[in-house]
Amino acid sequence: MSDLVVRAEGLRKRFGRTQALEGVDLAVRRGTVLGMLGPNGAGKTTTVRILATLLRPDAGSAQVADVDVLRHPDRVRRLIGLTGQYASVDEDLTGRQNLVLIGQLLDLPGRDARRRAEELLDWFGLSAAARRPAKTYSGGMRRRLDLAASLVGRPEVIFLDEPTTGLDPAKREEMWGVVRAQVADGSSVLLTTQYLEEADALADEIVVVDGGRVIAHDTPEGLKRRVGGQRLLVRPADPARLPEVLKVLDDVAAPGMSAVLDTATGSRPGAATVPVTGDAVLGPVVAALAGAGVEVTELGLHLPSLDEVFFTLTGAPAGGADYDTPTTAKELV
Ligand SMILES: Nc1ncnc2c1ncn2[C@@H]1O[C@H](COP(=O)(O)OP(=O)(O)OP(=O)(O)O)[C@@H](O)[C@H]1O
Ligand SMILES: [Mg+2]
């Protein structure tokens, strides 16, 4: 039995003129979580769909638990759980009925199917909604039911494609707990995400993908070392004060780094961030901002955004032309 429960080598896939995968290599070690971190269009879903037998690559090979994905897709399907299979959930059935039905389809005895359904409903915070038809569920509830459905059969390998996108922070943490519980239960996980925070929280190893290629493969610790660890983010109440904020942050920057405007995808504009070496900088920054009379609405340490990860790894923004390069204090004044 191989220690590598998922292996992919040289996966290539083209859709019309789009070369979605340019030769992806990755491996998931048994009993671990591999995080696949990348921006929109990086090729995450395409990779997962190939590994889950839903899509044939143009070139390359893949095995799940030593079973060849291209030659024995039916055998692979029995080994995996996959989210995003909305077809598996019936809109008119309740959450509980859906999970019990899937258990029965998987040949679990009725009692076991019901027990597994209750366990999953409880884990995913769906017990109160268990008697409601799936079509009445909110987006977040639906996502959780979907994930629960993929876990009914205690799959050996679980593919989670951006499992927490669109969930609020509390539900995100809950989902992380569920993923950890699955791993403790013996499953191995390939998880795609756009958040370093999430990969850091869950993954044993991370591959960073961009433009259909793996551009880095590291442990969370190693990756954080490479991208400079924590950032201090400051959001002034008045965006007009940003030039002053950038100057204050420049003074506490880690060696060789400078403060930039925060361009993180999806975040509100109007903040500045700087790589720092520890939380000892917080006091001086607060004092300097207070001294300058700059009122702030947000100030905190966080891991790099995906944009920052890419900028550090490649010297270029993720996904090429869609992003602006970070603006430094010098360019603003
Ligand atoms: N069925 C398809 N037909 C045409 N183009 C496709 C198809 N599926 C994916 N693509 C393209 O292939 C590239 C990779 O897409 P993919 O969905 O794998 O990215 P992703 O990393 O999952 O992105 P996201 O974070 O937005 O989910 C993108 O340019 C996408 O537009
Ligand atoms: Mg995707």
mmCIF file of C-alpha atoms and ligand atoms in Angstrom:
data_model
loop_
_atom_site.group_PDB
_atom_site.id
_atom_site.type_symbol
_atom_site.label_atom_id
_atom_site.label_comp_id
_atom_site.label_asym_id
_atom_site.label_seq_id
_atom_site.Cartn_x
_atom_site.Cartn_y
_atom_site.Cartn_z
ATOM 1 C CA MET A 1 0.000 0.000 0.000
ATOM 2 C CA SER A 2 1.543 3.245 -1.110
ATOM 3 C CA ASP A 3 2.020 6.068 1.335
ATOM 4 C CA LEU A 4 0.719 8.378 -1.393
ATOM 5 C CA VAL A 5 -3.027 8.032 -1.516
ATOM 6 C CA VAL A 6 -3.443 10.486 -4.401
ATOM 7 C CA ARG A 7 -0.847 10.928 -7.115
ATOM 8 C CA ALA A 8 -1.041 13.080 -10.206
ATOM 9 C CA GLU A 9 1.703 13.501 -12.762
ATOM 10 C CA GLY A 10 1.849 15.869 -15.687
ATOM 11 C CA LEU A 11 -1.879 16.591 -15.844
ATOM 12 C CA ARG A 12 -2.722 18.729 -18.848
ATOM 13 C CA LYS A 13 -6.156 19.931 -19.898
ATOM 14 C CA ARG A 14 -7.257 22.398 -22.539
ATOM 15 C CA PHE A 15 -10.741 23.869 -22.961
ATOM 16 C CA GLY A 16 -10.920 25.458 -26.404
ATOM 17 C CA ARG A 17 -8.252 28.121 -26.338
ATOM 18 C CA THR A 18 -7.757 27.972 -22.575
ATOM 19 C CA GLN A 19 -4.914 25.781 -21.373
ATOM 20 C CA ALA A 20 -6.422 25.118 -17.936
ATOM 21 C CA LEU A 21 -3.676 22.746 -16.770
ATOM 22 C CA GLU A 22 -0.110 22.985 -18.011
ATOM 23 C CA GLY A 23 1.269 19.866 -16.340
ATOM 24 C CA VAL A 24 0.181 19.534 -12.728
ATOM 25 C CA ASP A 25 2.071 17.196 -10.376
ATOM 26 C CA LEU A 26 0.848 16.618 -6.850
ATOM 27 C CA ALA A 27 0.593 13.968 -4.175
ATOM 28 C CA VAL A 28 -1.461 13.503 -1.021
ATOM 29 C CA ARG A 29 0.142 11.431 1.711
ATOM 30 C CA ARG A 30 -2.146 8.972 3.476
ATOM 31 C CA GLY A 31 -3.870 10.448 6.509
ATOM 32 C CA THR A 32 -2.919 14.016 5.662
ATOM 33 C CA VAL A 33 -4.434 17.127 4.100
ATOM 34 C CA LEU A 34 -2.939 18.606 0.953
ATOM 35 C CA GLY A 35 -3.981 22.213 0.441
ATOM 36 C CA MET A 36 -4.190 23.472 -3.124
ATOM 37 C CA LEU A 37 -3.961 27.231 -2.936
ATOM 38 C CA GLY A 38 -4.651 29.363 -5.964
ATOM 39 C CA PRO A 39 -6.633 32.279 -7.380
ATOM 40 C CA ASN A 40 -9.681 32.136 -9.664
ATOM 41 C CA GLY A 41 -8.917 30.211 -12.818
ATOM 42 C CA ALA A 42 -5.715 28.619 -11.487
ATOM 43 C CA GLY A 43 -6.940 25.141 -12.364
ATOM 44 C CA LYS A 44 -8.012 23.887 -8.950
ATOM 45 C CA THR A 45 -11.462 22.624 -9.920
ATOM 46 C CA THR A 46 -10.152 21.152 -13.171
ATOM 47 C CA THR A 47 -7.564 19.157 -11.201
ATOM 48 C CA VAL A 48 -10.156 17.946 -8.690
ATOM 49 C CA ARG A 49 -12.594 16.961 -11.442
ATOM 50 C CA ILE A 50 -9.901 14.896 -13.167
ATOM 51 C CA LEU A 51 -8.926 13.146 -9.931
ATOM 52 C CA ALA A 52 -12.585 12.514 -9.140
ATOM 53 C CA THR A 53 -13.086 10.879 -12.566
ATOM 54 C CA LEU A 54 -15.468 13.575 -13.792
ATOM 55 C CA LEU A 55 -13.131 14.829 -16.516
ATOM 56 C CA ARG A 56 -10.445 13.207 -18.677
ATOM 57 C CA PRO A 57 -7.095 14.975 -18.948
ATOM 58 C CA ASP A 58 -5.433 15.489 -22.340
ATOM 59 C CA ALA A 59 -2.223 14.097 -20.896
ATOM 60 C CA GLY A 60 -0.797 12.870 -17.623
ATOM 61 C CA SER A 61 -1.709 10.159 -15.168
ATOM 62 C CA ALA A 62 -3.357 9.904 -11.772
ATOM 63 C CA GLN A 63 -3.946 7.274 -9.131
ATOM 64 C CA VAL A 64 -6.190 7.231 -6.092
ATOM 65 C CA ALA A 65 -5.237 4.594 -3.521
ATOM 66 C CA ASP A 66 -3.083 2.972 -6.207
ATOM 67 C CA VAL A 67 -6.072 2.685 -8.547
ATOM 68 C CA ASP A 68 -5.611 4.287 -11.951
ATOM 69 C CA VAL A 69 -8.146 7.089 -12.360
ATOM 70 C CA LEU A 70 -8.325 6.808 -16.146
ATOM 71 C CA ARG A 71 -8.478 3.025 -16.347
ATOM 72 C CA HIS A 72 -10.740 2.275 -13.388
ATOM 73 C CA PRO A 73 -12.929 5.319 -12.745
ATOM 74 C CA ASP A 74 -15.698 3.166 -11.257
ATOM 75 C CA ARG A 75 -13.335 1.755 -8.626
ATOM 76 C CA VAL A 76 -12.007 5.225 -7.836
ATOM 77 C CA ARG A 77 -15.524 6.572 -7.339
ATOM 78 C CA ARG A 78 -16.096 4.084 -4.558
ATOM 79 C CA LEU A 79 -13.023 5.353 -2.713
ATOM 80 C CA ILE A 80 -13.736 9.045 -2.790
ATOM 81 C CA GLY A 81 -16.090 11.620 -1.423
ATOM 82 C CA LEU A 82 -16.526 14.705 -3.504
ATOM 83 C CA THR A 83 -18.259 17.965 -2.745
ATOM 84 C CA GLY A 84 -19.844 19.903 -5.518
ATOM 85 C CA GLN A 85 -21.897 16.881 -6.554
ATOM 86 C CA TYR A 86 -25.162 18.743 -6.203
ATOM 87 C CA ALA A 87 -26.879 15.953 -8.104
ATOM 88 C CA SER A 88 -26.505 13.751 -5.040
ATOM 89 C CA VAL A 89 -28.860 15.919 -2.988
ATOM 90 C CA ASP A 90 -32.586 15.768 -3.770
ATOM 91 C CA GLU A 91 -34.262 19.171 -3.425
ATOM 92 C CA ASP A 92 -37.607 17.790 -2.290
ATOM 93 C CA LEU A 93 -36.257 15.501 0.405
ATOM 94 C CA THR A 94 -35.356 16.786 3.860
ATOM 95 C CA GLY A 95 -31.751 17.046 4.953
ATOM 96 C CA ARG A 96 -32.105 13.888 7.018
ATOM 97 C CA GLN A 97 -33.863 11.928 4.264
ATOM 98 C CA ASN A 98 -31.124 12.855 1.826
ATOM 99 C CA LEU A 99 -28.368 11.574 4.084
ATOM 100 C CA VAL A 100 -30.219 8.385 5.015
ATOM 101 C CA LEU A 101 -30.980 7.693 1.359
ATOM 102 C CA ILE A 102 -27.338 8.072 0.382
ATOM 103 C CA GLY A 103 -26.366 5.706 3.188
ATOM 104 C CA GLN A 104 -28.853 3.142 1.873
ATOM 105 C CA LEU A 105 -27.553 3.576 -1.672
ATOM 106 C CA LEU A 106 -24.122 2.813 -0.236
ATOM 107 C CA ASP A 107 -25.511 -0.424 1.210
ATOM 108 C CA LEU A 108 -25.383 0.648 4.852
ATOM 109 C CA PRO A 109 -27.941 -1.244 6.959
ATOM 110 C CA GLY A 110 -30.924 1.029 7.747
ATOM 111 C CA ARG A 111 -29.904 1.584 11.364
ATOM 112 C CA ASP A 112 -26.350 2.529 10.430
ATOM 113 C CA ALA A 113 -27.576 4.833 7.690
ATOM 114 C CA ARG A 114 -29.815 6.634 10.177
ATOM 115 C CA ARG A 115 -27.084 6.840 12.796
ATOM 116 C CA ARG A 116 -24.566 8.185 10.282
ATOM 117 C CA ALA A 117 -27.140 10.763 9.101
ATOM 118 C CA GLU A 118 -27.730 11.982 12.682
ATOM 119 C CA GLU A 119 -23.988 12.208 13.313
ATOM 120 C CA LEU A 120 -23.398 14.257 10.175
ATOM 121 C CA LEU A 121 -26.410 16.521 10.774
ATOM 122 C CA ASP A 122 -25.024 17.216 14.220
ATOM 123 C CA TRP A 123 -21.473 17.896 12.991
ATOM 124 C CA PHE A 124 -22.677 20.296 10.361
ATOM 125 C CA GLY A 125 -25.093 22.167 12.608
ATOM 126 C CA LEU A 126 -28.066 20.962 10.573
ATOM 127 C CA SER A 127 -29.969 19.036 13.243
ATOM 128 C CA ALA A 128 -32.524 21.829 13.708
ATOM 129 C CA ALA A 129 -33.150 21.927 9.961
ATOM 130 C CA ALA A 130 -33.095 18.141 9.507
ATOM 131 C CA ARG A 131 -36.844 17.928 8.788
ATOM 132 C CA ARG A 132 -36.912 20.697 6.214
ATOM 133 C CA PRO A 133 -36.701 20.014 2.464
ATOM 134 C CA ALA A 134 -33.241 20.804 1.060
ATOM 135 C CA LYS A 135 -34.756 23.403 -1.258
ATOM 136 C CA THR A 136 -35.562 25.618 1.742
ATOM 137 C CA TYR A 137 -31.922 25.686 2.903
ATOM 138 C CA SER A 138 -29.782 28.810 2.717
ATOM 139 C CA GLY A 139 -26.661 28.755 0.544
ATOM 140 C CA GLY A 140 -24.408 28.014 3.506
ATOM 141 C CA MET A 141 -26.703 25.247 4.803
ATOM 142 C CA ARG A 142 -26.850 23.746 1.362
ATOM 143 C CA ARG A 143 -23.063 23.704 1.140
ATOM 144 C CA ARG A 144 -22.880 21.934 4.464
ATOM 145 C CA LEU A 145 -25.503 19.364 3.460
ATOM 146 C CA ASP A 146 -23.572 18.799 0.280
ATOM 147 C CA LEU A 147 -20.378 18.173 2.216
ATOM 148 C CA ALA A 148 -22.211 15.926 4.681
ATOM 149 C CA ALA A 149 -23.586 13.937 1.741
ATOM 150 C CA SER A 150 -20.078 13.329 0.436
ATOM 151 C CA LEU A 151 -18.987 11.949 3.813
ATOM 152 C CA VAL A 152 -21.784 9.437 4.435
ATOM 153 C CA GLY A 153 -19.704 6.533 3.127
ATOM 154 C CA ARG A 154 -16.594 7.396 5.196
ATOM 155 C CA PRO A 155 -14.536 7.800 2.052
ATOM 156 C CA GLU A 156 -10.850 6.999 2.104
ATOM 157 C CA VAL A 157 -10.067 10.125 0.107
ATOM 158 C CA ILE A 158 -12.047 13.354 0.273
ATOM 159 C CA PHE A 159 -11.928 16.091 -2.327
ATOM 160 C CA LEU A 160 -13.058 19.444 -0.980
ATOM 161 C CA ASP A 161 -13.270 22.177 -3.592
ATOM 162 C CA GLU A 162 -13.298 25.523 -1.765
ATOM 163 C CA PRO A 163 -15.462 24.124 1.030
ATOM 164 C CA THR A 164 -15.726 27.356 2.996
ATOM 165 C CA THR A 165 -16.169 29.942 0.261
ATOM 166 C CA GLY A 166 -19.268 31.936 1.129
ATOM 167 C CA LEU A 167 -19.469 30.709 4.729
ATOM 168 C CA ASP A 168 -19.375 33.156 7.618
ATOM 169 C CA PRO A 169 -16.339 32.962 9.946
ATOM 170 C CA ALA A 170 -18.096 30.866 12.600
ATOM 171 C CA LYS A 171 -19.307 28.324 10.054
ATOM 172 C CA ARG A 172 -15.876 28.306 8.462
ATOM 173 C CA GLU A 173 -14.278 27.311 11.763
ATOM 174 C CA GLU A 174 -16.957 24.654 12.203
ATOM 175 C CA MET A 175 -16.151 23.270 8.784
ATOM 176 C CA TRP A 176 -12.454 23.184 9.682
ATOM 177 C CA GLY A 177 -13.382 21.106 12.713
ATOM 178 C CA VAL A 178 -15.277 18.670 10.508
ATOM 179 C CA VAL A 179 -12.338 18.316 8.134
ATOM 180 C CA ARG A 180 -10.006 17.639 11.055
ATOM 181 C CA ALA A 181 -12.446 15.047 12.400
ATOM 182 C CA GLN A 182 -12.437 13.251 9.048
ATOM 183 C CA VAL A 183 -8.656 13.114 9.023
ATOM 184 C CA ALA A 184 -8.610 11.854 12.607
ATOM 185 C CA ASP A 185 -11.074 9.200 11.394
ATOM 186 C CA GLY A 186 -8.525 8.030 8.804
ATOM 187 C CA SER A 187 -9.442 9.943 5.660
ATOM 188 C CA SER A 188 -6.987 11.796 3.450
ATOM 189 C CA VAL A 189 -8.022 15.140 2.008
ATOM 190 C CA LEU A 190 -7.277 17.246 -1.028
ATOM 191 C CA LEU A 191 -8.649 20.687 -0.293
ATOM 192 C CA THR A 192 -8.658 23.661 -2.619
ATOM 193 C CA THR A 193 -8.831 27.152 -1.243
ATOM 194 C CA GLN A 194 -8.116 30.775 -2.012
ATOM 195 C CA TYR A 195 -7.083 31.492 1.581
ATOM 196 C CA LEU A 196 -3.623 30.937 3.011
ATOM 197 C CA GLU A 197 -5.305 31.148 6.414
ATOM 198 C CA GLU A 198 -7.386 28.081 5.584
ATOM 199 C CA ALA A 199 -4.508 26.118 4.061
ATOM 200 C CA ASP A 200 -2.437 27.018 7.099
ATOM 201 C CA ALA A 201 -5.180 25.898 9.484
ATOM 202 C CA LEU A 202 -5.771 22.530 7.821
ATOM 203 C CA ALA A 203 -3.045 21.411 5.486
ATOM 204 C CA ASP A 204 0.060 19.358 6.182
ATOM 205 C CA GLU A 205 1.469 20.409 2.833
ATOM 206 C CA ILE A 206 0.479 23.114 0.388
ATOM 207 C CA VAL A 207 0.838 23.363 -3.363
ATOM 208 C CA VAL A 208 0.417 26.849 -4.765
ATOM 209 C CA VAL A 209 -1.078 26.836 -8.251
ATOM 210 C CA ASP A 210 -1.329 29.566 -10.838
ATOM 211 C CA GLY A 211 -2.111 29.438 -14.528
ATOM 212 C CA GLY A 212 -2.418 25.661 -14.504
ATOM 213 C CA ARG A 213 1.002 25.062 -12.905
ATOM 214 C CA VAL A 214 2.263 24.265 -9.443
ATOM 215 C CA ILE A 215 4.517 27.208 -8.602
ATOM 216 C CA ALA A 216 5.396 26.162 -5.052
ATOM 217 C CA HIS A 217 5.154 23.076 -2.874
ATOM 218 C CA ASP A 218 5.907 23.423 0.809
ATOM 219 C CA THR A 219 4.711 22.912 4.344
ATOM 220 C CA PRO A 220 2.567 25.728 5.786
ATOM 221 C CA GLU A 221 5.545 26.706 7.956
ATOM 222 C CA GLY A 222 7.917 26.725 5.015
ATOM 223 C CA LEU A 223 5.516 28.700 2.869
ATOM 224 C CA LYS A 224 4.941 31.258 5.616
ATOM 225 C CA ARG A 225 8.692 31.606 6.028
ATOM 226 C CA ARG A 226 9.021 32.256 2.318
ATOM 227 C CA VAL A 227 6.209 34.766 2.083
ATOM 228 C CA GLY A 228 7.245 36.591 5.222
ATOM 229 C CA GLY A 229 4.771 35.435 7.842
ATOM 230 C CA GLN A 230 2.480 37.931 9.438
ATOM 231 C CA ARG A 231 1.207 41.206 8.052
ATOM 232 C CA LEU A 232 0.044 44.166 10.056
ATOM 233 C CA LEU A 233 -3.020 45.717 8.492
ATOM 234 C CA VAL A 234 -4.265 49.212 9.303
ATOM 235 C CA ARG A 235 -7.460 50.719 7.928
ATOM 236 C CA PRO A 236 -7.822 54.456 8.618
ATOM 237 C CA ALA A 237 -11.346 55.809 9.088
ATOM 238 C CA ASP A 238 -10.525 58.380 6.417
ATOM 239 C CA PRO A 239 -8.841 56.864 3.315
ATOM 240 C CA ALA A 240 -7.211 60.258 2.706
ATOM 241 C CA ARG A 241 -4.895 59.471 5.636
ATOM 242 C CA LEU A 242 -3.441 56.404 3.892
ATOM 243 C CA PRO A 243 -0.167 58.106 2.902
ATOM 244 C CA GLU A 244 0.539 58.814 6.586
ATOM 245 C CA VAL A 245 -0.413 55.263 7.517
ATOM 246 C CA LEU A 246 1.978 53.889 4.906
ATOM 247 C CA LYS A 247 4.809 55.981 6.373
ATOM 248 C CA VAL A 248 4.084 54.805 9.920
ATOM 249 C CA LEU A 249 4.021 51.190 8.744
ATOM 250 C CA ASP A 250 7.221 51.564 6.741
ATOM 251 C CA ASP A 251 8.994 52.360 10.012
ATOM 252 C CA VAL A 252 8.118 48.944 11.484
ATOM 253 C CA ALA A 253 8.528 46.871 8.306
ATOM 254 C CA ALA A 254 10.481 43.632 8.441
ATOM 255 C CA PRO A 255 13.996 44.078 7.013
ATOM 256 C CA GLY A 256 13.933 44.830 3.312
ATOM 257 C CA MET A 257 10.129 45.112 3.172
ATOM 258 C CA SER A 258 7.850 48.095 2.753
ATOM 259 C CA ALA A 259 4.239 48.961 3.422
ATOM 260 C CA VAL A 260 1.771 48.655 0.544
ATOM 261 C CA LEU A 261 -1.884 49.391 -0.042
ATOM 262 C CA ASP A 262 -4.001 46.316 0.562
ATOM 263 C CA THR A 263 -5.332 45.012 -2.724
ATOM 264 C CA ALA A 264 -6.569 41.688 -1.382
ATOM 265 C CA THR A 265 -9.296 40.316 -3.581
ATOM 266 C CA GLY A 266 -12.700 41.018 -2.152
ATOM 267 C CA SER A 267 -11.569 43.253 0.688
ATOM 268 C CA ARG A 268 -12.763 46.819 1.001
ATOM 269 C CA PRO A 269 -10.231 49.317 -0.339
ATOM 270 C CA GLY A 270 -8.589 51.764 2.004
ATOM 271 C CA ALA A 271 -6.165 49.728 4.097
ATOM 272 C CA ALA A 272 -2.403 49.427 4.187
ATOM 273 C CA THR A 273 -0.364 46.377 5.131
ATOM 274 C CA VAL A 274 3.235 45.664 5.960
ATOM 275 C CA PRO A 275 5.163 42.434 6.599
ATOM 276 C CA VAL A 276 6.338 42.404 10.213
ATOM 277 C CA THR A 277 8.528 40.099 12.263
ATOM 278 C CA GLY A 278 6.391 39.930 15.407
ATOM 279 C CA ASP A 279 3.654 41.549 17.444
ATOM 280 C CA ALA A 280 6.116 43.849 19.233
ATOM 281 C CA VAL A 281 5.417 46.418 16.495
ATOM 282 C CA LEU A 282 1.784 46.874 17.557
ATOM 283 C CA GLY A 283 2.488 49.287 20.428
ATOM 284 C CA PRO A 284 4.703 51.680 18.447
ATOM 285 C CA VAL A 285 2.261 51.680 15.522
ATOM 286 C CA VAL A 286 -0.729 52.476 17.728
ATOM 287 C CA ALA A 287 1.279 55.244 19.419
ATOM 288 C CA ALA A 288 2.478 56.728 16.121
ATOM 289 C CA LEU A 289 -1.027 56.713 14.634
ATOM 290 C CA ALA A 290 -2.491 58.280 17.773
ATOM 291 C CA GLY A 291 0.297 60.882 17.770
ATOM 292 C CA ALA A 292 -0.541 61.804 14.180
ATOM 293 C CA GLY A 293 -4.254 61.942 15.011
ATOM 294 C CA VAL A 294 -5.123 59.173 12.542
ATOM 295 C CA GLU A 295 -8.315 57.382 13.525
ATOM 296 C CA VAL A 296 -8.427 53.712 12.520
ATOM 297 C CA THR A 297 -11.329 51.314 12.025
ATOM 298 C CA GLU A 298 -9.214 48.176 11.782
ATOM 299 C CA LEU A 299 -5.781 47.205 13.003
ATOM 300 C CA GLY A 300 -4.573 43.645 13.191
ATOM 301 C CA LEU A 301 -2.070 40.944 12.383
ATOM 302 C CA HIS A 302 -2.962 38.427 9.735
ATOM 303 C CA LEU A 303 -1.369 35.975 7.316
ATOM 304 C CA PRO A 304 -0.650 37.194 3.798
ATOM 305 C CA SER A 305 -3.520 37.435 1.354
ATOM 306 C CA LEU A 306 -3.310 35.350 -1.777
ATOM 307 C CA ASP A 307 -2.173 38.448 -3.677
ATOM 308 C CA GLU A 308 0.710 38.935 -1.279
ATOM 309 C CA VAL A 309 1.671 35.253 -1.462
ATOM 310 C CA PHE A 310 1.882 35.455 -5.224
ATOM 311 C CA PHE A 311 3.713 38.718 -5.252
ATOM 312 C CA THR A 312 6.374 37.329 -2.945
ATOM 313 C CA LEU A 313 6.708 33.984 -4.715
ATOM 314 C CA THR A 314 6.712 35.202 -8.292
ATOM 315 C CA GLY A 315 7.412 38.923 -8.151
ATOM 316 C CA ALA A 316 4.167 39.287 -10.075
ATOM 317 C CA PRO A 317 0.533 39.446 -9.055
ATOM 318 C CA ALA A 318 -1.596 36.302 -9.257
ATOM 319 C CA GLY A 319 -3.408 35.688 -12.504
ATOM 320 C CA GLY A 320 -1.451 38.325 -14.432
ATOM 321 C CA ALA A 321 -3.189 41.358 -15.843
ATOM 322 C CA ASP A 322 -6.270 41.484 -13.636
ATOM 323 C CA TYR A 323 -4.446 42.814 -10.622
ATOM 324 C CA ASP A 324 -2.587 46.043 -9.930
ATOM 325 C CA THR A 325 0.875 45.901 -8.456
ATOM 326 C CA PRO A 326 0.957 47.036 -4.836
ATOM 327 C CA THR A 327 1.293 50.773 -4.369
ATOM 328 C CA THR A 328 4.040 51.882 -1.976
ATOM 329 C CA ALA A 329 4.302 55.060 0.085
ATOM 330 C CA LYS A 330 6.711 56.599 -2.421
ATOM 331 C CA GLU A 331 4.286 56.268 -5.311
ATOM 332 C CA LEU A 332 1.434 57.805 -3.368
ATOM 333 C CA VAL A 333 3.172 61.030 -2.351
HETATM 334 N N1 LIG B 1 -15.735 23.477 -18.948
HETATM 335 C C1 LIG B 1 -14.915 24.485 -19.243
HETATM 336 N N2 LIG B 1 -14.952 25.082 -20.454
HETATM 337 C C2 LIG B 1 -14.114 26.083 -20.774
HETATM 338 N N3 LIG B 1 -13.182 26.592 -19.945
HETATM 339 C C3 LIG B 1 -13.087 26.039 -18.733
HETATM 340 C C4 LIG B 1 -13.945 24.975 -18.306
HETATM 341 N N4 LIG B 1 -13.616 24.647 -17.047
HETATM 342 C C5 LIG B 1 -12.609 25.471 -16.684
HETATM 343 N N5 LIG B 1 -12.276 26.310 -17.693
HETATM 344 C C6 LIG B 1 -11.199 27.303 -17.665
HETATM 345 O O1 LIG B 1 -10.021 26.665 -17.209
HETATM 346 C C7 LIG B 1 -9.310 27.499 -16.320
HETATM 347 C C8 LIG B 1 -9.160 26.825 -14.976
HETATM 348 O O2 LIG B 1 -10.451 26.742 -14.385
HETATM 349 P P1 LIG B 1 -10.728 26.081 -12.969
HETATM 350 O O3 LIG B 1 -12.203 26.047 -12.811
HETATM 351 O O4 LIG B 1 -9.997 24.794 -12.869
HETATM 352 O O5 LIG B 1 -10.073 27.126 -11.987
HETATM 353 P P2 LIG B 1 -10.188 27.243 -10.385
HETATM 354 O O6 LIG B 1 -8.788 27.297 -9.884
HETATM 355 O O7 LIG B 1 -11.061 26.199 -9.863
HETATM 356 O O8 LIG B 1 -10.836 28.680 -10.194
HETATM 357 P P3 LIG B 1 -11.937 29.204 -9.105
HETATM 358 O O9 LIG B 1 -11.157 29.625 -7.904
HETATM 359 O O10 LIG B 1 -12.554 30.373 -9.797
HETATM 360 O O11 LIG B 1 -12.903 28.093 -8.834
HETATM 361 C C9 LIG B 1 -10.072 28.827 -16.263
HETATM 362 O O12 LIG B 1 -9.502 29.695 -17.202
HETATM 363 C C10 LIG B 1 -11.460 28.416 -16.691
HETATM 364 O O13 LIG B 1 -12.125 29.507 -17.287
HETATM 365 MG MG MG B 2 -12.834 26.211 -8.807
#
